[in-house]
């Protein structure tokens, strides 16, 4: 267990206190005091490592299964002895244009909060440190942990959304800039759209859990903490609006790019058609005079050959002026 326990501490009246090294004894002490709670943080525990936590805290088997297997959608589950919240923190690598999602599970119950983290995204050490500097928030009990973790995850969503918008602006400039589209532009737009979709899978389903936590009727949630969850819900609404805007803009860019490519192909076809028409006229004249008939006009006249050449030149020049005037060349 020491390998997976990131931190374990008792908080009394909003301040961290020394407690037993064994988390079972620490939980008993927190419950005995009445105004304390235990916060234990775990990182990618195995089923065997999580068994003791499950038995000591009385966690529901279905929630434990979700916490161990991960790959869950953001959700809020209410059980008899605890609340179970699933969050998906994300990281954006702007050099590779990839969005990577991790998972955070938060259990809240009688005098305890358990956080389980999968992946490297959004470590909770900074969240715990920041929360310990605000004892007035920690006084709300285990709910404060759920709020602080949610707030940190959603605030980072805003940073990721801003980074995605910056890269999207750069992509838009490349597509519609003076230099024109680069190679495989449609593929790049589609790949970027996939990353936005990955981001949307993390932010969209979280709206309902945050709205429920901000409202009334959810057990184990301190009444004084509801305004904090409303603030998180407001931030999440902004994030979802940003994500929807990014998705719509990407769809518009892709549609405009395809239309732009169609226009360019039409221009190329007009040019090819114009040059083909100009080549067809002298070919037609040469083909007529190349037929093996004995009686043909101007064959025996000395000016017949230069007249045929002049006719070709005049016809091609006339077609060139015509196509040039129409903008085909």
Coordinates of C-alpha atoms in Angstrom, one line a residue:
X1 CA 0.0 0.0 0.0
X2 CA 2.8 2.6 0.6
X3 CA 3.6 2.4 -3.1
X4 CA 0.1 3.6 -4.1
X5 CA -0.7 6.0 -1.2
X6 CA 0.3 9.4 -2.3
X7 CA -0.7 11.2 0.9
X8 CA -2.8 10.5 3.9
X9 CA -3.8 13.1 6.5
X10 CA -6.5 14.1 9.0
X11 CA -8.0 17.5 8.8
X12 CA -9.6 19.0 11.9
X13 CA -11.3 22.4 11.8
X14 CA -9.9 23.0 8.4
X15 CA -6.2 22.3 9.4
X16 CA -4.0 19.4 8.8
X17 CA -3.1 17.5 12.0
X18 CA -0.8 14.6 12.8
X19 CA -2.5 11.2 13.1
X20 CA -1.8 7.5 13.1
X21 CA 0.3 6.2 10.3
X22 CA -2.2 3.4 9.7
X23 CA -5.1 4.8 7.7
X24 CA -7.6 2.5 9.5
X25 CA -6.7 4.0 12.9
X26 CA -6.7 7.5 11.3
X27 CA -10.2 7.0 10.1
X28 CA -11.3 5.8 13.5
X29 CA -9.7 8.9 15.1
X30 CA -11.4 11.3 12.6
X31 CA -14.8 9.8 13.2
X32 CA -14.3 9.8 17.0
X33 CA -13.5 13.5 17.0
X34 CA -16.7 14.5 15.2
X35 CA -15.2 17.6 13.5
X36 CA -12.4 15.9 11.5
X37 CA -12.1 13.9 8.3
X38 CA -9.5 11.7 6.6
X39 CA -8.2 12.4 3.1
X40 CA -6.3 9.6 1.5
X41 CA -4.9 9.9 -2.1
X42 CA -4.1 6.8 -4.2
X43 CA -2.4 6.4 -7.6
X44 CA -3.4 3.5 -9.8
X45 CA -4.0 0.9 -7.1
X46 CA -4.5 -2.7 -8.0
X47 CA -7.5 -4.7 -6.9
X48 CA -5.5 -6.4 -4.1
X49 CA -4.1 -3.1 -2.9
X50 CA -7.6 -1.5 -2.9
X51 CA -9.2 -4.3 -0.9
X52 CA -8.3 -2.9 2.5
X53 CA -9.5 0.6 1.5
X54 CA -12.8 -0.9 0.3
X55 CA -13.4 -2.8 3.5
X56 CA -12.3 0.0 5.9
X57 CA -14.3 2.8 4.2
X58 CA -17.3 0.7 3.2
X59 CA -17.1 1.6 -0.5
X60 CA -19.7 0.2 -2.8
X61 CA -18.5 -2.7 -5.0
X62 CA -19.7 -1.1 -8.2
X63 CA -17.9 2.1 -7.5
X64 CA -14.8 0.2 -6.6
X65 CA -15.0 -1.7 -9.9
X66 CA -15.2 1.6 -11.8
X67 CA -12.3 3.1 -9.8
X68 CA -10.1 0.1 -10.5
X69 CA -10.9 -0.4 -14.2
X70 CA -11.0 3.3 -15.1
X71 CA -12.2 4.3 -18.6
X72 CA -15.4 5.8 -17.2
X73 CA -17.4 8.7 -18.4
X74 CA -17.6 11.7 -16.0
X75 CA -20.5 10.9 -13.6
X76 CA -21.8 11.2 -10.1
X77 CA -23.2 8.1 -8.3
X78 CA -25.0 8.2 -4.9
X79 CA -24.7 5.1 -2.7
X80 CA -25.9 4.4 0.8
X81 CA -22.5 5.1 2.5
X82 CA -20.7 7.4 0.0
X83 CA -20.7 9.7 -3.1
X84 CA -18.7 8.6 -6.1
X85 CA -17.5 11.3 -8.6
X86 CA -15.6 10.5 -11.8
X87 CA -13.6 13.3 -13.5
X88 CA -11.4 13.2 -16.6
X89 CA -8.5 15.7 -16.4
X90 CA -6.9 16.4 -19.7
X91 CA -3.4 17.5 -20.9
X92 CA -2.7 19.1 -24.3
X93 CA 0.6 18.7 -26.1
X94 CA 0.7 21.6 -28.5
X95 CA 3.8 20.3 -30.2
X96 CA 2.0 17.1 -31.2
X97 CA -1.5 18.5 -31.2
X98 CA -2.8 15.7 -29.0
X99 CA -5.2 15.7 -26.1
X100 CA -4.6 13.1 -23.4
X101 CA -7.2 12.3 -20.8
X102 CA -6.6 10.7 -17.4
X103 CA -9.1 9.8 -14.7
X104 CA -9.8 10.9 -11.2
X105 CA -12.2 9.2 -8.9
X106 CA -13.4 10.9 -5.7
X107 CA -15.2 9.0 -2.9
X108 CA -16.8 11.1 -0.2
X109 CA -18.5 9.7 2.9
X110 CA -18.8 9.8 6.7
X111 CA -15.6 11.6 7.8
X112 CA -13.5 10.6 4.8
X113 CA -12.5 11.5 1.2
X114 CA -10.6 9.1 -1.0
X115 CA -9.1 10.2 -4.3
X116 CA -7.9 7.6 -6.9
X117 CA -5.9 8.9 -9.9
X118 CA -5.1 7.1 -13.1
X119 CA -2.6 8.5 -15.6
X120 CA -0.2 11.4 -15.2
X121 CA -2.6 14.2 -16.0
X122 CA -3.3 16.7 -13.2
X123 CA -1.5 15.5 -10.1
X124 CA -3.3 16.3 -6.9
X125 CA -0.3 17.4 -4.8
X126 CA -0.8 21.0 -5.9
X127 CA -4.6 20.8 -5.1
X128 CA -3.9 19.5 -1.6
X129 CA -1.3 22.2 -1.0
X130 CA -3.6 25.0 -2.2
X131 CA -6.5 23.6 -0.2
X132 CA -4.5 23.4 3.0
X133 CA -3.8 27.2 2.6
X134 CA -7.6 27.9 2.8
X135 CA -8.8 26.3 6.1
X136 CA -12.1 28.2 5.7
X137 CA -12.8 25.9 2.7
X138 CA -11.6 22.8 4.4
X139 CA -14.0 23.4 7.3
X140 CA -16.8 22.2 5.0
X141 CA -15.4 18.7 5.5
X142 CA -14.9 16.0 2.8
X143 CA -17.0 17.9 0.4
X144 CA -14.2 20.5 0.2
X145 CA -12.0 17.8 -1.3
X146 CA -14.5 17.0 -4.0
X147 CA -14.9 20.7 -4.7
X148 CA -11.2 21.5 -4.8
X149 CA -10.5 18.5 -7.2
X150 CA -13.4 19.5 -9.5
X151 CA -12.3 23.1 -9.5
X152 CA -8.7 22.3 -10.4
X153 CA -9.8 20.0 -13.2
X154 CA -12.3 22.5 -14.7
X155 CA -9.9 25.4 -14.4
X156 CA -7.3 23.4 -16.4
X157 CA -10.0 22.7 -19.0
X158 CA -10.1 26.5 -19.6
X159 CA -6.3 26.5 -20.2
X160 CA -6.6 23.6 -22.6
X161 CA -9.4 25.3 -24.4
X162 CA -7.3 28.5 -24.8
X163 CA -4.4 26.5 -26.2
X164 CA -6.6 24.7 -28.6
X165 CA -8.0 28.0 -29.8
X166 CA -4.5 29.4 -30.4
X167 CA -3.5 26.3 -32.5
X168 CA -6.8 26.4 -34.4
X169 CA -6.1 30.1 -35.3
X170 CA -2.7 29.1 -36.7
X171 CA -4.3 26.3 -38.7
X172 CA -7.0 28.6 -40.0
X173 CA -4.3 31.1 -41.1
X174 CA -2.4 28.3 -42.9
X175 CA -5.5 27.2 -44.7
X176 CA -6.8 30.6 -45.9
X177 CA -3.5 32.5 -45.9
X178 CA -1.8 33.9 -49.0
X179 CA 0.4 30.8 -49.4
X180 CA -2.7 28.6 -49.6
X181 CA -3.3 25.2 -48.0
X182 CA -0.4 23.0 -47.1
X183 CA -0.1 19.3 -47.8
X184 CA -2.8 17.0 -46.4
X185 CA -4.7 20.0 -44.9
X186 CA -8.0 18.1 -44.8
X187 CA -6.3 15.3 -42.8
X188 CA -4.8 17.8 -40.3
X189 CA -8.2 19.5 -39.8
X190 CA -9.8 16.1 -39.3
X191 CA -7.1 15.0 -36.8
X192 CA -7.6 18.3 -34.9
X193 CA -11.3 17.7 -34.8
X194 CA -10.7 14.3 -33.3
X195 CA -8.7 16.0 -30.5
X196 CA -11.5 18.4 -29.8
X197 CA -13.9 15.5 -29.7
X198 CA -11.6 13.8 -27.1
X199 CA -11.7 17.0 -25.1
X200 CA -15.5 17.2 -25.4
X201 CA -15.9 13.7 -24.0
X202 CA -14.2 14.9 -20.8
X203 CA -16.1 18.2 -20.4
X204 CA -19.6 17.5 -21.7
X205 CA -20.8 14.7 -19.4
X206 CA -19.5 16.5 -16.4
X207 CA -22.1 19.3 -16.6
X208 CA -24.9 17.2 -15.1
X209 CA -22.8 16.0 -12.0
X210 CA -21.8 19.6 -11.3
X211 CA -25.3 20.8 -11.6
X212 CA -26.5 18.2 -9.1
X213 CA -23.8 19.0 -6.6
X214 CA -24.7 22.7 -6.9
X215 CA -28.3 21.9 -6.2
X216 CA -30.0 20.4 -3.2
X217 CA -30.8 16.8 -2.2
X218 CA -27.4 15.2 -2.7
X219 CA -26.3 13.4 0.5
X220 CA -22.8 13.9 2.0
X221 CA -22.6 17.4 0.5
X222 CA -22.2 20.2 3.0
X223 CA -24.9 23.0 2.4
X224 CA -22.2 25.7 2.6
X225 CA -20.3 24.2 -0.2
X226 CA -23.0 24.4 -2.8
X227 CA -22.1 28.0 -3.9
X228 CA -18.6 26.7 -4.6
X229 CA -20.0 24.0 -6.9
X230 CA -22.1 26.6 -8.6
X231 CA -18.9 28.5 -9.4
X232 CA -17.4 25.3 -10.8
X233 CA -20.5 24.7 -12.8
X234 CA -20.4 28.2 -14.3
X235 CA -16.7 27.7 -15.3
X236 CA -17.6 24.3 -16.9
X237 CA -20.4 26.0 -18.9
X238 CA -17.9 28.4 -20.3
X239 CA -15.6 25.5 -21.2
X240 CA -18.4 23.6 -23.0
X241 CA -19.3 26.7 -24.9
X242 CA -15.6 27.1 -26.0
X243 CA -15.5 23.4 -27.0
X244 CA -18.7 23.7 -29.0
X245 CA -17.4 26.8 -30.7
X246 CA -14.1 25.0 -31.6
X247 CA -16.0 22.1 -33.0
X248 CA -18.3 24.3 -35.1
X249 CA -15.4 26.4 -36.4
X250 CA -13.5 23.3 -37.4
X251 CA -16.5 22.0 -39.3
X252 CA -16.8 25.4 -41.1
X253 CA -13.0 25.4 -41.8
X254 CA -13.2 21.9 -43.3
X255 CA -16.2 22.7 -45.4
X256 CA -14.7 26.0 -46.6
X257 CA -11.4 24.1 -47.4
X258 CA -13.2 21.5 -49.4
X259 CA -15.1 24.2 -51.3
X260 CA -11.9 26.0 -51.9
X261 CA -10.3 22.9 -53.3
X262 CA -13.4 22.4 -55.5
X263 CA -12.9 26.0 -56.9
X264 CA -9.3 25.3 -57.5
X265 CA -10.0 22.1 -59.3
X266 CA -12.6 23.9 -61.5
X267 CA -10.0 26.6 -62.3
X268 CA -7.5 23.9 -63.3
X269 CA -10.1 22.1 -65.4
X270 CA -11.0 25.4 -67.2
X271 CA -7.3 25.9 -68.0
X272 CA -6.8 22.4 -69.2
X273 CA -10.0 22.7 -71.4
X274 CA -8.8 26.0 -72.8
X275 CA -5.4 24.7 -73.8
X276 CA -7.0 21.5 -75.2
X277 CA -9.3 23.6 -77.3
X278 CA -6.4 25.7 -78.6
X279 CA -4.5 22.5 -79.5
X280 CA -7.6 21.0 -81.2
X281 CA -8.0 23.7 -83.8
X282 CA -4.5 23.3 -85.5
X283 CA -4.9 19.6 -85.1
X284 CA -8.2 19.7 -87.0
X285 CA -6.8 21.8 -89.8
X286 CA -3.7 19.7 -90.1
X287 CA -5.8 16.6 -90.1
X288 CA -8.0 17.9 -92.9
X289 CA -5.0 18.7 -95.1
X290 CA -3.3 15.5 -94.2
X291 CA -6.0 13.3 -95.8
X292 CA -4.9 11.4 -98.9
X293 CA -7.3 12.8 -101.5
X294 CA -6.1 13.8 -104.9
X295 CA -8.5 16.7 -105.4
X296 CA -8.3 19.2 -102.5
X297 CA -8.4 23.0 -102.6
X298 CA -5.1 24.9 -102.5
X299 CA -2.9 21.8 -102.6
X300 CA -1.4 22.9 -105.9
X301 CA -1.1 26.6 -105.1
X302 CA 2.2 28.0 -103.8
X303 CA 0.5 30.0 -101.0
X304 CA -1.5 27.0 -99.7
X305 CA 1.0 25.9 -97.0
X306 CA 1.7 29.3 -95.5
X307 CA -2.1 30.1 -95.6
X308 CA -2.8 26.9 -93.6
X309 CA -0.2 27.8 -91.0
X310 CA -1.5 31.4 -90.8
X311 CA -5.0 30.0 -90.3
X312 CA -3.8 27.9 -87.4
X313 CA -2.0 30.8 -85.8
X314 CA -4.9 33.2 -86.1
X315 CA -7.4 30.6 -84.8
X316 CA -5.2 29.7 -81.8
X317 CA -4.6 33.4 -81.1
X318 CA -8.3 34.2 -81.3
X319 CA -9.1 31.3 -78.9
X320 CA -6.3 32.5 -76.5
X321 CA -7.8 36.1 -76.4
X322 CA -11.3 34.7 -75.9
X323 CA -10.3 32.4 -73.0
X324 CA -8.1 35.1 -71.5
X325 CA -11.0 37.5 -71.5
X326 CA -13.2 35.0 -69.8
X327 CA -10.6 34.4 -67.1
X328 CA -9.9 30.8 -68.0
X329 CA -6.2 31.4 -68.5

